[in-house]
Coordinates of C-alpha atoms in Angstrom, one line a residue:
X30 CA -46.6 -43.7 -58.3
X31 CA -48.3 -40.6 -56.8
X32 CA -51.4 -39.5 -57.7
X33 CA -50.7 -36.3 -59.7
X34 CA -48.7 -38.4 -61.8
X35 CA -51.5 -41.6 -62.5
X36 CA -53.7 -39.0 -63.2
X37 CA -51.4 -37.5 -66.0
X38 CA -51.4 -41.3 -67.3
X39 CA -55.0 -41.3 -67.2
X40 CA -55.5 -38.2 -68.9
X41 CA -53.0 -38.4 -71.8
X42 CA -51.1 -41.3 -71.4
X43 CA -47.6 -41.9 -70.6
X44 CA -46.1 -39.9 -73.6
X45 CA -48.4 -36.7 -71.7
X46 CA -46.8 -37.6 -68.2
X47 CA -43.3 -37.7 -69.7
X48 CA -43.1 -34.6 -71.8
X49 CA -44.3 -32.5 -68.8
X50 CA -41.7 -34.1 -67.0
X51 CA -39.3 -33.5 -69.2
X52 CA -40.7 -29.5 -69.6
X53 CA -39.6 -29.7 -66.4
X54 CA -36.8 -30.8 -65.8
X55 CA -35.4 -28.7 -68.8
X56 CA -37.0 -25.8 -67.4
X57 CA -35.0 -26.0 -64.2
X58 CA -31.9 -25.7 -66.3
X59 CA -30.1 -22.4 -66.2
X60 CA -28.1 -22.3 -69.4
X61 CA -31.5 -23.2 -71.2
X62 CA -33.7 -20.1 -69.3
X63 CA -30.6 -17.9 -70.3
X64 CA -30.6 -19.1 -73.8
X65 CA -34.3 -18.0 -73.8
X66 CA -33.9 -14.8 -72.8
X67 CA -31.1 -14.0 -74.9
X68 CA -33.4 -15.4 -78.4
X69 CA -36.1 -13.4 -77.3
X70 CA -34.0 -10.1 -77.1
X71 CA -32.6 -10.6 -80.1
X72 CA -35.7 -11.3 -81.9
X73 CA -37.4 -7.9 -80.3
X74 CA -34.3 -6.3 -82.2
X75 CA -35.5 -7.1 -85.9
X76 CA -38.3 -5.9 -88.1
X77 CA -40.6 -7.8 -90.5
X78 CA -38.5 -6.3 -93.6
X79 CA -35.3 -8.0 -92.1
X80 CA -36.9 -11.0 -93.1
X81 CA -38.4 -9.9 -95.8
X82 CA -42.1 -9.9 -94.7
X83 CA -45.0 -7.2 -95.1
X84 CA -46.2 -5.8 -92.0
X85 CA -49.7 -5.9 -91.3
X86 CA -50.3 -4.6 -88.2
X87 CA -49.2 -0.5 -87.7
X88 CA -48.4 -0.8 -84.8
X89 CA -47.0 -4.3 -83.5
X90 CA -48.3 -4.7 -80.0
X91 CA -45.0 -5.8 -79.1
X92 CA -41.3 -5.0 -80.9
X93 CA -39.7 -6.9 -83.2
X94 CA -40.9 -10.1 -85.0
X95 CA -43.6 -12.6 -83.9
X96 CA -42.6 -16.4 -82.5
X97 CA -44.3 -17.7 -85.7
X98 CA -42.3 -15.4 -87.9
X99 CA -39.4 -16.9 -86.6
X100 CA -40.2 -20.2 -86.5
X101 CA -41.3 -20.3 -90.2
X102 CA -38.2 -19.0 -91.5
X103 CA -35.9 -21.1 -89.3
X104 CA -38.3 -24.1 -90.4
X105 CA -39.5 -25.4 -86.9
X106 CA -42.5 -25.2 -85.5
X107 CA -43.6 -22.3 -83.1
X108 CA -44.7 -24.4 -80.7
X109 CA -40.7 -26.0 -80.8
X110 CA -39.7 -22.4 -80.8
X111 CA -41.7 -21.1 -78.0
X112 CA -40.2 -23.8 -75.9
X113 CA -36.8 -22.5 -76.8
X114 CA -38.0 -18.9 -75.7
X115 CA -39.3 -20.4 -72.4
X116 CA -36.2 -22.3 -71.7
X117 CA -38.0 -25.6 -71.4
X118 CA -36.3 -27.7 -74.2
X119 CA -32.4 -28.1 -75.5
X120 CA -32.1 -27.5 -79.2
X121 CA -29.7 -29.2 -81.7
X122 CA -27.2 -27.3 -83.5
X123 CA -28.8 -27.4 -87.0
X124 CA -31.7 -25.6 -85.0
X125 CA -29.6 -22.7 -83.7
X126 CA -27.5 -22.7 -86.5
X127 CA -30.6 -21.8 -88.5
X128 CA -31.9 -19.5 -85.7
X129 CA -28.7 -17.7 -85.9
X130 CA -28.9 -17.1 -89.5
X131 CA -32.6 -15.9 -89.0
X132 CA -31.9 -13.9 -86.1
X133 CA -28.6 -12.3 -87.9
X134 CA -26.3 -12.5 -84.9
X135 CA -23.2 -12.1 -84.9
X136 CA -20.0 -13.6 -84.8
X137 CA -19.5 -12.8 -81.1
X138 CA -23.4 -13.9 -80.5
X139 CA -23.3 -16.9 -82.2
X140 CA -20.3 -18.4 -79.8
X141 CA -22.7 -17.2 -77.1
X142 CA -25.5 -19.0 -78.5
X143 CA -23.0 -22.3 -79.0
X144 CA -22.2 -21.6 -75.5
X145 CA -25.1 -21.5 -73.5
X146 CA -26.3 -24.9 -76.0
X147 CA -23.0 -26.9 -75.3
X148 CA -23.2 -27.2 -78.9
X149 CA -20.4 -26.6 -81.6
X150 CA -22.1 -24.9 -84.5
X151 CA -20.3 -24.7 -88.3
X152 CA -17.6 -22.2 -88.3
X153 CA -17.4 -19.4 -89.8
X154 CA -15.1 -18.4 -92.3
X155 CA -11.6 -18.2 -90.7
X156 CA -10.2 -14.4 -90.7
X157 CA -7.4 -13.3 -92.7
X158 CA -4.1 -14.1 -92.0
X159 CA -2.3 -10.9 -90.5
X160 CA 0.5 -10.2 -89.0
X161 CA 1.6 -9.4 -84.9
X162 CA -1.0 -6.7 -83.6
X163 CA 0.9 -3.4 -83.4
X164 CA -0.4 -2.8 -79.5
X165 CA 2.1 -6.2 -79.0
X166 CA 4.7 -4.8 -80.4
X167 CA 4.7 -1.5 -78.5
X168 CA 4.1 -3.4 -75.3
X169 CA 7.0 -6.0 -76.3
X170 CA 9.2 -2.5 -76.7
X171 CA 8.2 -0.8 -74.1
X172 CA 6.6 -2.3 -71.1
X173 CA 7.6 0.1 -68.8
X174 CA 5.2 2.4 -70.2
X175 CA 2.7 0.1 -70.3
X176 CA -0.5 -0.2 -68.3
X177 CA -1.2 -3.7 -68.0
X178 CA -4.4 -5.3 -65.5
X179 CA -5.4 -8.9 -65.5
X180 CA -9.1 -9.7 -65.0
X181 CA -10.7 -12.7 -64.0
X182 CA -14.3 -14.1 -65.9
X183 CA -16.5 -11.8 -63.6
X184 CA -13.7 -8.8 -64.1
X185 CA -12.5 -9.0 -61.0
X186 CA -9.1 -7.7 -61.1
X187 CA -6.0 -9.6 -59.5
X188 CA -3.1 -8.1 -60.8
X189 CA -1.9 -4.9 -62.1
X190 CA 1.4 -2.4 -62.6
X191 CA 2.0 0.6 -61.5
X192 CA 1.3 2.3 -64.6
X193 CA -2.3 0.5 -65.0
X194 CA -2.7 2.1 -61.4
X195 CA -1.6 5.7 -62.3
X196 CA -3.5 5.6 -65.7
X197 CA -7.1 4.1 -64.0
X198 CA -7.3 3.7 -60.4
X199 CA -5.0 2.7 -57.5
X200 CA -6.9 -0.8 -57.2
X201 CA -5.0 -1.6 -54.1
X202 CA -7.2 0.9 -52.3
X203 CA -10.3 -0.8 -53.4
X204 CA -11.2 -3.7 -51.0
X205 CA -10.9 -7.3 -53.0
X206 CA -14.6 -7.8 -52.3
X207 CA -15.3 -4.9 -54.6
X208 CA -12.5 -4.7 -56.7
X209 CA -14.8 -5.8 -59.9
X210 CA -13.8 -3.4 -63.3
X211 CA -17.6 -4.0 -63.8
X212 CA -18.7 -2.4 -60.4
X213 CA -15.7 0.7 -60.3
X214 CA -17.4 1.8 -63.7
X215 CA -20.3 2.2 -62.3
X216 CA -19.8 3.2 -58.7
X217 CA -16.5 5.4 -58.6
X218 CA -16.7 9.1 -59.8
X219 CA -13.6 9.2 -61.2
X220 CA -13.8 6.6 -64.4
X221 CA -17.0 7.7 -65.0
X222 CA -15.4 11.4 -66.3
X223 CA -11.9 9.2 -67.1
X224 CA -13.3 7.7 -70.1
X225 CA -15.3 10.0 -72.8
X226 CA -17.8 7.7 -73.8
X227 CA -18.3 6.2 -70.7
X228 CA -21.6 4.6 -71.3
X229 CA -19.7 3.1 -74.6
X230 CA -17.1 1.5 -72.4
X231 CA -20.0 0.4 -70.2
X232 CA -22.1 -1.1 -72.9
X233 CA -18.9 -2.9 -74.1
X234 CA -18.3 -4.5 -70.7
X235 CA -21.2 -5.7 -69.8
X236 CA -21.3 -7.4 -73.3
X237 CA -18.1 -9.3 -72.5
X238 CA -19.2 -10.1 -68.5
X239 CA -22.2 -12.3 -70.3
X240 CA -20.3 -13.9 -73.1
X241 CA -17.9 -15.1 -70.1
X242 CA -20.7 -15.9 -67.7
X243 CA -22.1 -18.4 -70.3
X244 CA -19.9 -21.0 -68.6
X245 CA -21.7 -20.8 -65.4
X246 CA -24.7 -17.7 -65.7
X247 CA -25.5 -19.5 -61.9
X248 CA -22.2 -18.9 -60.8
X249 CA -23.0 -17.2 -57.1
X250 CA -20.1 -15.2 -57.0
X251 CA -21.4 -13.6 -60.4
X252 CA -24.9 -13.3 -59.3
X253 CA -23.9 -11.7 -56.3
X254 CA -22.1 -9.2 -58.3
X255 CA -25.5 -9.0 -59.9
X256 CA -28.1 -8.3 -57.1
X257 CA -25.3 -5.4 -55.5
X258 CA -25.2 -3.7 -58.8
X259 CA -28.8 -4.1 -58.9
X260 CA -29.5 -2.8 -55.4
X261 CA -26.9 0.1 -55.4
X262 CA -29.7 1.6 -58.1
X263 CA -27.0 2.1 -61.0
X264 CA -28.3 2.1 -64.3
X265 CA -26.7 -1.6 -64.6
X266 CA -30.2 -3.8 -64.4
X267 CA -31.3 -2.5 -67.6
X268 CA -28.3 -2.4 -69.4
X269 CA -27.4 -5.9 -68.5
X270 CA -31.1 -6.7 -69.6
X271 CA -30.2 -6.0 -73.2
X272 CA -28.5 -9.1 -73.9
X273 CA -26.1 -7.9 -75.7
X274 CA -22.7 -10.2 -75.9
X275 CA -19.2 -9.6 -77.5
X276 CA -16.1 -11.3 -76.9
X277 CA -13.0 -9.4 -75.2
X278 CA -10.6 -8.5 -78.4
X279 CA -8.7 -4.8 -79.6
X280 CA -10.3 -1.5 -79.8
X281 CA -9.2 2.4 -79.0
X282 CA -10.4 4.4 -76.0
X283 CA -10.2 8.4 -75.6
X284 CA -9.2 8.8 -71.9
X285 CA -9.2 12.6 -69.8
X286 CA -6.5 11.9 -67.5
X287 CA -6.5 14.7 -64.8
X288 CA -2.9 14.4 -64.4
X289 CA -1.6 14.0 -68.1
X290 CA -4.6 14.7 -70.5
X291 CA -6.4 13.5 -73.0
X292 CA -4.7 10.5 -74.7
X293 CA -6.2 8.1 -76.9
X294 CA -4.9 4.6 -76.1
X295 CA -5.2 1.4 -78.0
X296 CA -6.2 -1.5 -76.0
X297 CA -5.7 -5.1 -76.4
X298 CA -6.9 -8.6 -74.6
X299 CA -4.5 -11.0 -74.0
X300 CA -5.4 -14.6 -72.8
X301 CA -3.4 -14.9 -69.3
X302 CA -4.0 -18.5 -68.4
X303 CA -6.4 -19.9 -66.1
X304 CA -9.2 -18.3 -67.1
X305 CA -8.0 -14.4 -66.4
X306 CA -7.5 -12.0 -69.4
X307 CA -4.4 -9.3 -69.7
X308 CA -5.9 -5.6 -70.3
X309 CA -3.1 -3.8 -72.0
X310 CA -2.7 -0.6 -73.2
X311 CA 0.2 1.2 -75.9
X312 CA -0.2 4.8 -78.2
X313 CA 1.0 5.5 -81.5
X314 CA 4.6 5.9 -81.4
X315 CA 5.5 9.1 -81.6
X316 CA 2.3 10.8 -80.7
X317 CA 1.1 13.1 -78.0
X318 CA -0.8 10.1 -76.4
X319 CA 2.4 8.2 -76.1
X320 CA 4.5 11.1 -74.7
X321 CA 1.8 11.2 -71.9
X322 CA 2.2 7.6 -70.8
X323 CA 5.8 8.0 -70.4
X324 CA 4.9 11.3 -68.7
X325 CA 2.7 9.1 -66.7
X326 CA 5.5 6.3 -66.1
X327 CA 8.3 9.3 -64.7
X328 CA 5.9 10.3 -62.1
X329 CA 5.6 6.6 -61.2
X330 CA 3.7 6.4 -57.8
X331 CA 2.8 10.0 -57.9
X332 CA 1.0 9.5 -60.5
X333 CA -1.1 7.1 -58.8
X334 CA -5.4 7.6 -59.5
X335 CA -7.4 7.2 -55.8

């Protein structure tokens, strides 16, 4: 036994010298440093009148609620809680289910949360049943007029048509090491003024980067990804600071082509199999939008974004 450890028996007693260890040990653990930070940013979000409490200091040295605040209305200590913040203890799904409620996360954050914890927390309710998504129809109708990219869980991209080329970049012109959707939106010129709320699209992104990278949030290739966007002195570090997480789903973009236009696209994720997720794009039949892809799709190669 070494020294620094009989004099933690000494001290307090075996129960002392095993509960630092295990502080520890659980502090080494990356999922539970993330999980941390990502309870802490959410907590900075919400006010005392979220929980319904009367604020007694005008103004709060720091935003958002106290630890204790917390704690007392998820029914754990704020010792147990503080732990949680410093990623130095695991928590049980009750817990976080509780913490979730407190919190007021989402949907989207609470599958983060679950994530990160390895845990599987109650569902909730299960959505309506509806029918086939309009944007797979379209695409089932007309493909050739389709853009279609498949990312991997860092964004890499590793496949894409010819019309997914002409619409956003020609990736095959972008060296594989940097061919990341994550880094072209923040380093190449041209999607910065191809998509009209371009900070929107970035914010949106970066959400779904860290609800994948809960698998592995110490996956190198990811953190690499990380430090060069960092380095490159983008306005990525304190973006991806935020927290903020969303899962990959539908939604509508407003795009200025400079060959074709505006056109306001509807984009769907699709889930392509080992891990990578199909980007695809349609328009409202019949619209202006839609006459531009297949304006788009004639031109074919000369069409092509660099």
């Amino acid at each position: 036994m070494t020294p620094q450890l009989l004099a933690l028996f000494s001290i307090g007693g075996p129960c002392v010298a095993v509960g630092v260890w295990q502080d520890r040990r659980m502090a080494a653990e990356p999922k539970w440093r993330e999980l941390g930070d990502f309870l802490r940013a959410r907590r900075a979000e919400l006010q005392p009148h979220d929980l319904g409490l009367t604020d007694d200091e005008h103004p709060r040295r720091v935003p958002g609620l106290r630890r204790e605040e917390v704690a007392r209305a998820a029914s754990i200590s704020t010792d147990y809680y503080t732990r949680l913040e410093q990623g130095r203890l695991p928590a049980s799904a009750p817990v976080l289910d509780d913490l979730a409620r407190v919190l007021r996360l989402s949907s989207d954050e609470r599958a983060y949360l679950a994530g990160l914890a390895g845990k599987v927390l109650p569902d909730d309710a299960p959505p309506a049943s509806v029918g086939v998504a309009p944007f797979v129809l379209r695409m089932i109708e007309d493909l050739g007029a389709t853009p279609v990219f498949v990312m991997g869980p860092r964004t890499e991209i590793v496949a894409w048509n010819t019309m997914a080329a002409s619409l956003i970049t020609d990736f095959s012109a972008v060296p594989e090491g940097e061919r990341y959707f994550i880094r072209l939106l923040f380093t190449d010129p041209a999607l910065r003024t191809l998509y009209t709320d371009w900070l929107g699209v970035v914010d949106l992104a970066l959400a779904q980067l860290r609800m994948d990278s809960a698998r592995d949030p110490e996956d190198p290739r990811l953190q690499a990804l990380i430090a060069e966007l960092v380095d490159l002195g983008t306005e990525f570090e304190g973006l991806w600071t935020a927290h903020e997480v969303a899962t990959r789903g539908t939604g509508t973009k407003v795009l200025r082509h400079p060959v074709v236009g505006e056109l306001t696209l509807d984009w769907g994720a699709l889930d392509a199999g080992g891990g990578h997720t199909a980007i695809v794009w349609t328009a409202e039949p019949g619209s202006p939008s839609q006459e531009g892809l297949r304006r788009l799709a004639d031109l074919g190669g000369a069409g092509r974004r660099s």
